[in-house]
mmCIF file of C-alpha atoms in Angstrom:
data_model
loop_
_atom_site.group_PDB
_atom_site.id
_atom_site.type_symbol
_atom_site.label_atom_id
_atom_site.label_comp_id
_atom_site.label_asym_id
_atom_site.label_seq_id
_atom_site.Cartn_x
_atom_site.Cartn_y
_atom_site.Cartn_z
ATOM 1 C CA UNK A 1 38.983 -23.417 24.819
ATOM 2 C CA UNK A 2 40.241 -22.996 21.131
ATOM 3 C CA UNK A 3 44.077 -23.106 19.832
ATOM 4 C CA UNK A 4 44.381 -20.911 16.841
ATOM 5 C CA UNK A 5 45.056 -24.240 14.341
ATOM 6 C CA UNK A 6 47.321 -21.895 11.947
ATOM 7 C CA UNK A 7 49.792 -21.844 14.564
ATOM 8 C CA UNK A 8 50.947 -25.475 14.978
ATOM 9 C CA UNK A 9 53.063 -26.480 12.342
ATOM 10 C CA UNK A 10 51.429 -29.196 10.273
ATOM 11 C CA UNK A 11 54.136 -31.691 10.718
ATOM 12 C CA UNK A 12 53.366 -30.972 14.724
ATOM 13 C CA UNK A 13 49.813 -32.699 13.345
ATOM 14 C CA UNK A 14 51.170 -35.465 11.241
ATOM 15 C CA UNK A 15 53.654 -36.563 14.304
ATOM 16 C CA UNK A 16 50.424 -35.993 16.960
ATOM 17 C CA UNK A 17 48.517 -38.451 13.921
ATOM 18 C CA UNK A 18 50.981 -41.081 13.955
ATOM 19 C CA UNK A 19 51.595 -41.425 17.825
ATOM 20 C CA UNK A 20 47.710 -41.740 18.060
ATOM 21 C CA UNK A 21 47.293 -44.385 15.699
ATOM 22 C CA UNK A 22 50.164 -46.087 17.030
ATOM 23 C CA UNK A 23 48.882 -46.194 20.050
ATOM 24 C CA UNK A 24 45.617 -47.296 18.775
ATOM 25 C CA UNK A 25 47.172 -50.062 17.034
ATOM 26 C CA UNK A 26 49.544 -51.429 19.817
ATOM 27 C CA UNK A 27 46.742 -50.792 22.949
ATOM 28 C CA UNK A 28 44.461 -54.094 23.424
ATOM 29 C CA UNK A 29 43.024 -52.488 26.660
ATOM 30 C CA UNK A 30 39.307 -51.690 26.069
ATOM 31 C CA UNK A 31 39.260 -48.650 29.195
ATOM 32 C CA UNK A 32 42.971 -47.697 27.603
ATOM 33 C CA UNK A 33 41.608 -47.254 24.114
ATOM 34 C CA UNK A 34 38.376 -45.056 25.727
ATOM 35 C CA UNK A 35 40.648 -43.032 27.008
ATOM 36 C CA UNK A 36 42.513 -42.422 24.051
ATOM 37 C CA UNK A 37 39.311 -41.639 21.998
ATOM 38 C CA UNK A 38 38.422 -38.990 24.292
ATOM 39 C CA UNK A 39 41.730 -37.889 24.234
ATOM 40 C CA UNK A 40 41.326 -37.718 20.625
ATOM 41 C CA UNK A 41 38.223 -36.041 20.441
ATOM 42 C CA UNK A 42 39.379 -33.509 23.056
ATOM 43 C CA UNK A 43 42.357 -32.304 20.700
ATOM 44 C CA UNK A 44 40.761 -32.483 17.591
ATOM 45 C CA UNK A 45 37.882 -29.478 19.197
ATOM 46 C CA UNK A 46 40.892 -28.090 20.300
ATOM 47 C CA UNK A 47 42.024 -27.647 17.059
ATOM 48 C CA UNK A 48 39.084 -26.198 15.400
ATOM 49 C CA UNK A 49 36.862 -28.822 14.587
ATOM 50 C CA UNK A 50 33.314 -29.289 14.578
ATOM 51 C CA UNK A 51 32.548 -32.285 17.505
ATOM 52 C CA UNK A 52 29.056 -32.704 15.703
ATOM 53 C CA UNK A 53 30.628 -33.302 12.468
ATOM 54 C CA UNK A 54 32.866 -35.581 14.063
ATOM 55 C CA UNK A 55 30.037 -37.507 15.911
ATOM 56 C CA UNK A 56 28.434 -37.402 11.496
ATOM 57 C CA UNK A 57 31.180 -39.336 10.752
ATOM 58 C CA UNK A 58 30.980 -41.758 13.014
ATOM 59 C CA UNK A 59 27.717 -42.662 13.065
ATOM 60 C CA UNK A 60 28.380 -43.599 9.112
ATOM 61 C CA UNK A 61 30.092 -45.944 10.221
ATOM 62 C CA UNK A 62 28.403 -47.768 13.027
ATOM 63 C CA UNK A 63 27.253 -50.260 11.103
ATOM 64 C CA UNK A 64 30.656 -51.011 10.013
ATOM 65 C CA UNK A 65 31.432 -51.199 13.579
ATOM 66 C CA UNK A 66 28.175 -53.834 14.446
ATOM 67 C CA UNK A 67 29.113 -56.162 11.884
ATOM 68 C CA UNK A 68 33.058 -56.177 13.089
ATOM 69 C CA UNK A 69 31.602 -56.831 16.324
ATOM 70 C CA UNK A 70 29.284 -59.783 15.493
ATOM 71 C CA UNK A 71 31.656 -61.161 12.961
ATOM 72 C CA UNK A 72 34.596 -61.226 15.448
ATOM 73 C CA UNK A 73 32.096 -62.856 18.143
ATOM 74 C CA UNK A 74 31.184 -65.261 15.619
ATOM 75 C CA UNK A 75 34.414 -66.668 14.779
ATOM 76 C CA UNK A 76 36.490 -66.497 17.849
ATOM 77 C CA UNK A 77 36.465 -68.691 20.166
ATOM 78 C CA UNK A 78 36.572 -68.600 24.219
ATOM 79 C CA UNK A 79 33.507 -68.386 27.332
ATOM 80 C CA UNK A 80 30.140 -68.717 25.429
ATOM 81 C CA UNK A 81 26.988 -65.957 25.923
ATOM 82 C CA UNK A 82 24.524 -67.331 22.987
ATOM 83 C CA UNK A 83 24.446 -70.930 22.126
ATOM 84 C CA UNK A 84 21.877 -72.087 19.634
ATOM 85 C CA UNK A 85 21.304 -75.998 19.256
ATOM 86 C CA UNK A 86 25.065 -76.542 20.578
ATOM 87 C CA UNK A 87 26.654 -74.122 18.477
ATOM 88 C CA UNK A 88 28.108 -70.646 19.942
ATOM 89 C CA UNK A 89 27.237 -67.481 18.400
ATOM 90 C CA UNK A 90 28.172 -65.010 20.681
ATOM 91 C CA UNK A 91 31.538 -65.278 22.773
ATOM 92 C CA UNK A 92 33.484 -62.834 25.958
ATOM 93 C CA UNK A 93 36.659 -62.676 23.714
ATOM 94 C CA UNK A 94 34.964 -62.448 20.659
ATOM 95 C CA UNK A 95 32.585 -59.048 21.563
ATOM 96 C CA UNK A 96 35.672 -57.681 23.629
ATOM 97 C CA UNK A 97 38.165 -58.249 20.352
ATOM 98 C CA UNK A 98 35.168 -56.464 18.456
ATOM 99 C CA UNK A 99 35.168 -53.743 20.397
ATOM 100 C CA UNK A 100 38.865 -53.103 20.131
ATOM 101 C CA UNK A 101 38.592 -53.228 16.931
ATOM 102 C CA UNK A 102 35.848 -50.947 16.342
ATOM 103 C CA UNK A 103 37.603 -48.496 19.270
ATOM 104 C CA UNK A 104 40.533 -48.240 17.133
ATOM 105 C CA UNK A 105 38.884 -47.506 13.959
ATOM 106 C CA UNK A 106 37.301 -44.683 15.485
ATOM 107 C CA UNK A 107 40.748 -43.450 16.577
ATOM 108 C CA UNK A 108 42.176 -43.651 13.410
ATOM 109 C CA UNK A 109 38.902 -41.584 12.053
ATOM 110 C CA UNK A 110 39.099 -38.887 14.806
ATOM 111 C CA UNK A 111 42.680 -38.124 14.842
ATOM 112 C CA UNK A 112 42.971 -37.651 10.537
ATOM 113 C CA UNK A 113 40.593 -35.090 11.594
ATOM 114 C CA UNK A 114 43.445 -32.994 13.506
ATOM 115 C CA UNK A 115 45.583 -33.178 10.010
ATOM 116 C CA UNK A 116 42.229 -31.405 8.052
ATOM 117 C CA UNK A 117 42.797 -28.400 10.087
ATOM 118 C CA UNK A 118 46.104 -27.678 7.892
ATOM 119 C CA UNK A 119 45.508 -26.761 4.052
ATOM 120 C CA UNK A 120 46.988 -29.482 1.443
ATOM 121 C CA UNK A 121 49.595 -27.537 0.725
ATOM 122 C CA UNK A 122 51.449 -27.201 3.973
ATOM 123 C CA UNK A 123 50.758 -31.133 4.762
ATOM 124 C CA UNK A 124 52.860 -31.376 1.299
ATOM 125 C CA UNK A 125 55.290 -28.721 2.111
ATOM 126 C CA UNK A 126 55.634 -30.552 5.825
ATOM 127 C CA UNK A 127 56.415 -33.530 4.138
ATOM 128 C CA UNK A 128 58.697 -32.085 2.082
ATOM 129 C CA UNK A 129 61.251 -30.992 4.718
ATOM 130 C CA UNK A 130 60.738 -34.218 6.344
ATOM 131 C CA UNK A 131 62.836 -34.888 3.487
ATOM 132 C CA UNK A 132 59.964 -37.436 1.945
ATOM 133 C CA UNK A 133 60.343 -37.088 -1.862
ATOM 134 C CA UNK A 134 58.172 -34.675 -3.887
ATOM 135 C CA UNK A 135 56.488 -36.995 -6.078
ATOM 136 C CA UNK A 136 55.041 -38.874 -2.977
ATOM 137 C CA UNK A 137 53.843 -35.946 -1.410
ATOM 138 C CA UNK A 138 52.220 -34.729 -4.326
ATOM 139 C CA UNK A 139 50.678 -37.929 -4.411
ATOM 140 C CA UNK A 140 49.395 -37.568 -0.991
ATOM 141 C CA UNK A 141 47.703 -33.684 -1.762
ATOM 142 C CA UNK A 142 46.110 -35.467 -4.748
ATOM 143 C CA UNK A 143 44.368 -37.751 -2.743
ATOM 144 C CA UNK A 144 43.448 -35.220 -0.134
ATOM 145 C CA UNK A 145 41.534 -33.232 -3.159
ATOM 146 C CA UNK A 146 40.119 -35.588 -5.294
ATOM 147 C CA UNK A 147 38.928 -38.255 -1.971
ATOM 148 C CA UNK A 148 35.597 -35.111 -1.728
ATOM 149 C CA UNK A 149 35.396 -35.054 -5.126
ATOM 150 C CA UNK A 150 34.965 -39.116 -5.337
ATOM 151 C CA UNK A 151 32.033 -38.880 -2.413
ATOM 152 C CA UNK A 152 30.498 -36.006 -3.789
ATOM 153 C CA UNK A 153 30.305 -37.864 -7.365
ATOM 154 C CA UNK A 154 28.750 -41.174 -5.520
ATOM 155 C CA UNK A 155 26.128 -39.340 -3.906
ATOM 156 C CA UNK A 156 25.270 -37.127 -7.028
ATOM 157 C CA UNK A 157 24.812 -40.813 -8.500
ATOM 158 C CA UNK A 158 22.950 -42.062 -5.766
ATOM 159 C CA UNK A 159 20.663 -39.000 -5.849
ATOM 160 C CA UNK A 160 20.053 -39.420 -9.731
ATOM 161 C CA UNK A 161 18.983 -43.588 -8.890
ATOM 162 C CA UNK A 162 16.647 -41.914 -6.451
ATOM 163 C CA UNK A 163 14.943 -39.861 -8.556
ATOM 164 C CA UNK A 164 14.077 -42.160 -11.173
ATOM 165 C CA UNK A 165 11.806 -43.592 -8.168
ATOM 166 C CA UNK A 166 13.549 -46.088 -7.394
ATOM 167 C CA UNK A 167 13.992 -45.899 -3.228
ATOM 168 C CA UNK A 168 17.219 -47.549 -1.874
ATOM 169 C CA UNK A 169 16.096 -48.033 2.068
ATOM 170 C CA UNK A 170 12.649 -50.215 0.485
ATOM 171 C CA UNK A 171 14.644 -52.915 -1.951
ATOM 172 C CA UNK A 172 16.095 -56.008 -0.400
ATOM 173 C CA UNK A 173 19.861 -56.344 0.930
ATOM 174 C CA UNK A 174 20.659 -58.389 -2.693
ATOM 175 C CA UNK A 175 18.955 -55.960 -5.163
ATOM 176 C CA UNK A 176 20.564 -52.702 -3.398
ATOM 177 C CA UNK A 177 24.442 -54.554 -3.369
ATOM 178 C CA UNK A 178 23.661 -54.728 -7.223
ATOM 179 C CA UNK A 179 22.657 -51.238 -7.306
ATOM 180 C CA UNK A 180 25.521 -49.977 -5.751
ATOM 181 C CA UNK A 181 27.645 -51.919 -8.156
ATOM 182 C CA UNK A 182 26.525 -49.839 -10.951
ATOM 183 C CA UNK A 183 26.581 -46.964 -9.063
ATOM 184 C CA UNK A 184 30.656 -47.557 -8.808
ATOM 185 C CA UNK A 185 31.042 -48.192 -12.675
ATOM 186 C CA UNK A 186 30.823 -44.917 -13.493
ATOM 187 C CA UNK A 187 32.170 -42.490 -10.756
ATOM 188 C CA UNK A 188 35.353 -45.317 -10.590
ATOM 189 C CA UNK A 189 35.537 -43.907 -15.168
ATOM 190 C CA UNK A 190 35.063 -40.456 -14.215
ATOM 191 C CA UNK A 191 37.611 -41.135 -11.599
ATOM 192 C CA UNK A 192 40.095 -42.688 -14.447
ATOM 193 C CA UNK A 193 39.364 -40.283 -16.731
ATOM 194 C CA UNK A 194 40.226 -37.363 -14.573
ATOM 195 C CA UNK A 195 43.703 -39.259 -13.251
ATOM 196 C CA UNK A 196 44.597 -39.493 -17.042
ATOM 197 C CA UNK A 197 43.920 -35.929 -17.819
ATOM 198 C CA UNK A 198 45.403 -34.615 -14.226
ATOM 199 C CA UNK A 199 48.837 -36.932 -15.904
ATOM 200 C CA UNK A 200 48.604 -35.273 -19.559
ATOM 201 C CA UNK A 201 48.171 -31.731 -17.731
ATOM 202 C CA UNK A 202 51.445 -32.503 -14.976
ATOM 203 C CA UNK A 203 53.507 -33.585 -18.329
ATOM 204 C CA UNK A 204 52.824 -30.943 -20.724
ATOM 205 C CA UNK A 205 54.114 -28.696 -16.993
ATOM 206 C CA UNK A 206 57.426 -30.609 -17.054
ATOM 207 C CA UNK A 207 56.731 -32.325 -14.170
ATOM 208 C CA UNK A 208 59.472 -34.116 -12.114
ATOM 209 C CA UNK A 209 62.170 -32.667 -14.981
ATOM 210 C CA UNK A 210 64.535 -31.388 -12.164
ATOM 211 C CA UNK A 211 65.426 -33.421 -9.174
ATOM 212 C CA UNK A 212 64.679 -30.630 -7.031
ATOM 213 C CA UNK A 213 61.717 -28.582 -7.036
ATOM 214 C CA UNK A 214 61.771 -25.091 -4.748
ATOM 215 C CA UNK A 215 59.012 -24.131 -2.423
ATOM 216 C CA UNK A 216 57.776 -20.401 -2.290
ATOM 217 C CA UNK A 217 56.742 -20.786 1.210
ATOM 218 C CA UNK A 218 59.110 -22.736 4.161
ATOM 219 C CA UNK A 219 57.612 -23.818 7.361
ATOM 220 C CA UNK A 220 59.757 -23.245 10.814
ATOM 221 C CA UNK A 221 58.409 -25.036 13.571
ATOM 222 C CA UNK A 222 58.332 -22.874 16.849
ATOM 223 C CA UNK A 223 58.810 -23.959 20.983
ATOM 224 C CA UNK A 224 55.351 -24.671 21.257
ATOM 225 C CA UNK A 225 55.549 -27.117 17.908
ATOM 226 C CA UNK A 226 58.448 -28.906 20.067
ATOM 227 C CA UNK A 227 56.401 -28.776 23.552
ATOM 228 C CA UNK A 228 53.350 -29.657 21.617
ATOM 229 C CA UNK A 229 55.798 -33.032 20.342
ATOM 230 C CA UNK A 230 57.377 -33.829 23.892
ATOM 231 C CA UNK A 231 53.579 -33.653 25.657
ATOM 232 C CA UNK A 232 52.433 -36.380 23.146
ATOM 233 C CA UNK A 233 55.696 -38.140 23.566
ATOM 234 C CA UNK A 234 55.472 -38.734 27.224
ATOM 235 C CA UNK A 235 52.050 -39.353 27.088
ATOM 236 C CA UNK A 236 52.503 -41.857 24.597
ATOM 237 C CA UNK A 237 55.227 -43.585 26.850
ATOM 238 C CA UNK A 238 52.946 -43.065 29.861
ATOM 239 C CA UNK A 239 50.266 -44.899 28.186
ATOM 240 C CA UNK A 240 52.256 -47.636 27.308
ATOM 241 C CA UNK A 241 54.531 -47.657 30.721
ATOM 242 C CA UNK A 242 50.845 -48.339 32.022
ATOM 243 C CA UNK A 243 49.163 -51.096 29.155
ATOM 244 C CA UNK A 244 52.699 -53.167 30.230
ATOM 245 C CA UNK A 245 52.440 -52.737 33.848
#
């Protein structure tokens, strides 16, 4: 079953967003932190989204999550699995502190998701009658926009490398870090150059000339908005009640 997302108030989203990560942050419980992920994914399809797209963007990143893994296994120490010649490579603590880790990025991943269900402009406008000042949410809906733009400028510059013949997956791990070096040169100059005229065009608008700035269109956050709040409240302190206890 589907909730209509246009109906929550975005700053509903933004509070459900920060008790998640919080949680994800303060929870060192492996089986507390699964449950939280599904959680997670459970309101995010609630919400609208696309659980395949979700399960895209986290296979991106498993390799991010292997290499937390070993490198936390490597360097912590505690009850031994792998020993080569007297030296530990693999430890308990170090896999299970790997895991958390990797649990809560995935948390963090899944639950910006529920925010992308709102349109830039309410997130700003939310923020704005959180009383956060203009200028900072503006900054925020800039780097809502312009974070596709970035990735769809890498891989248009990936694709380009590619079709000069030269294949990524076939060069060694050294050659294809340098590679992606260059790649970054120039999308992180288009990025500058596009900041700098963005700035020229928000000047020549008179931008941040009056202290105050009004808003065509005000957001009123209903019962459910303030149900919606309590539910993740008392779940959160639930959670919690039971990580201490």
């Amino acid at each position: 079953m589907q909730i209509r997302e246009n109906k929550i108030d975005p700053r509903t989203k933004l509070t459900a967003v920060i008790i998640i990560s919080s949680l994800a942050v303060f929870i060192r419980d492996i089986t507390l932190l699964l449950g939280i992920l599904l959680i997670t994914f459970t309101i995010t399809y609630a919400l609208g989204n696309n659980p395949l797209m979700l399960v895209k963007k986290l296979k991106k990143l498993i390799w991010v999550f292997i290499a937390i893994i070993v490198i936390q296994s490597v360097f912590s120490s505690g009850t031994p699995i792998i020993r080569v010649a007297n030296v530990t490579i693999f430890t308990v603590e170090g896999i299970t502190k790997g895991l958390q880790l990797g649990l809560r990025m995935c948390i963090i991943v899944i639950s910006a998701s529920i925010v992308s269900t709102s349109s830039p402009r309410e997130i700003v406008q939310g923020l704005i009658q959180w009383k956060i000042p203009y200028e900072i949410a503006f900054m925020v809906s800039i780097a809502i926009r312009f974070l596709p733009l970035f990735i769809e400028e890498i891989k248009d510059t990936v694709t380009a490398i590619q079709l000069r013949g030269i294949e990524l997956d076939r060069i060694p791990i050294r050659k294809r870090i340098k590679i992606y070096s260059y790649v970054l040169m120039p999308v992180v100059a288009s990025t500058l150059m596009k900041s700098k005229q963005l700035s020229v065009a928000m000047e020549s608008k008179g931008f941040g000339i009056y202290p105050t700035r009004a808003s065509f269109k005000k957001l009123k956050m209903v019962k459910a908005d303030y149900l919606i709040i309590a539910v993740f409240l008392l779940g959160a302190f639930a959670i919690i009640k039971v990580y201490l206890y």
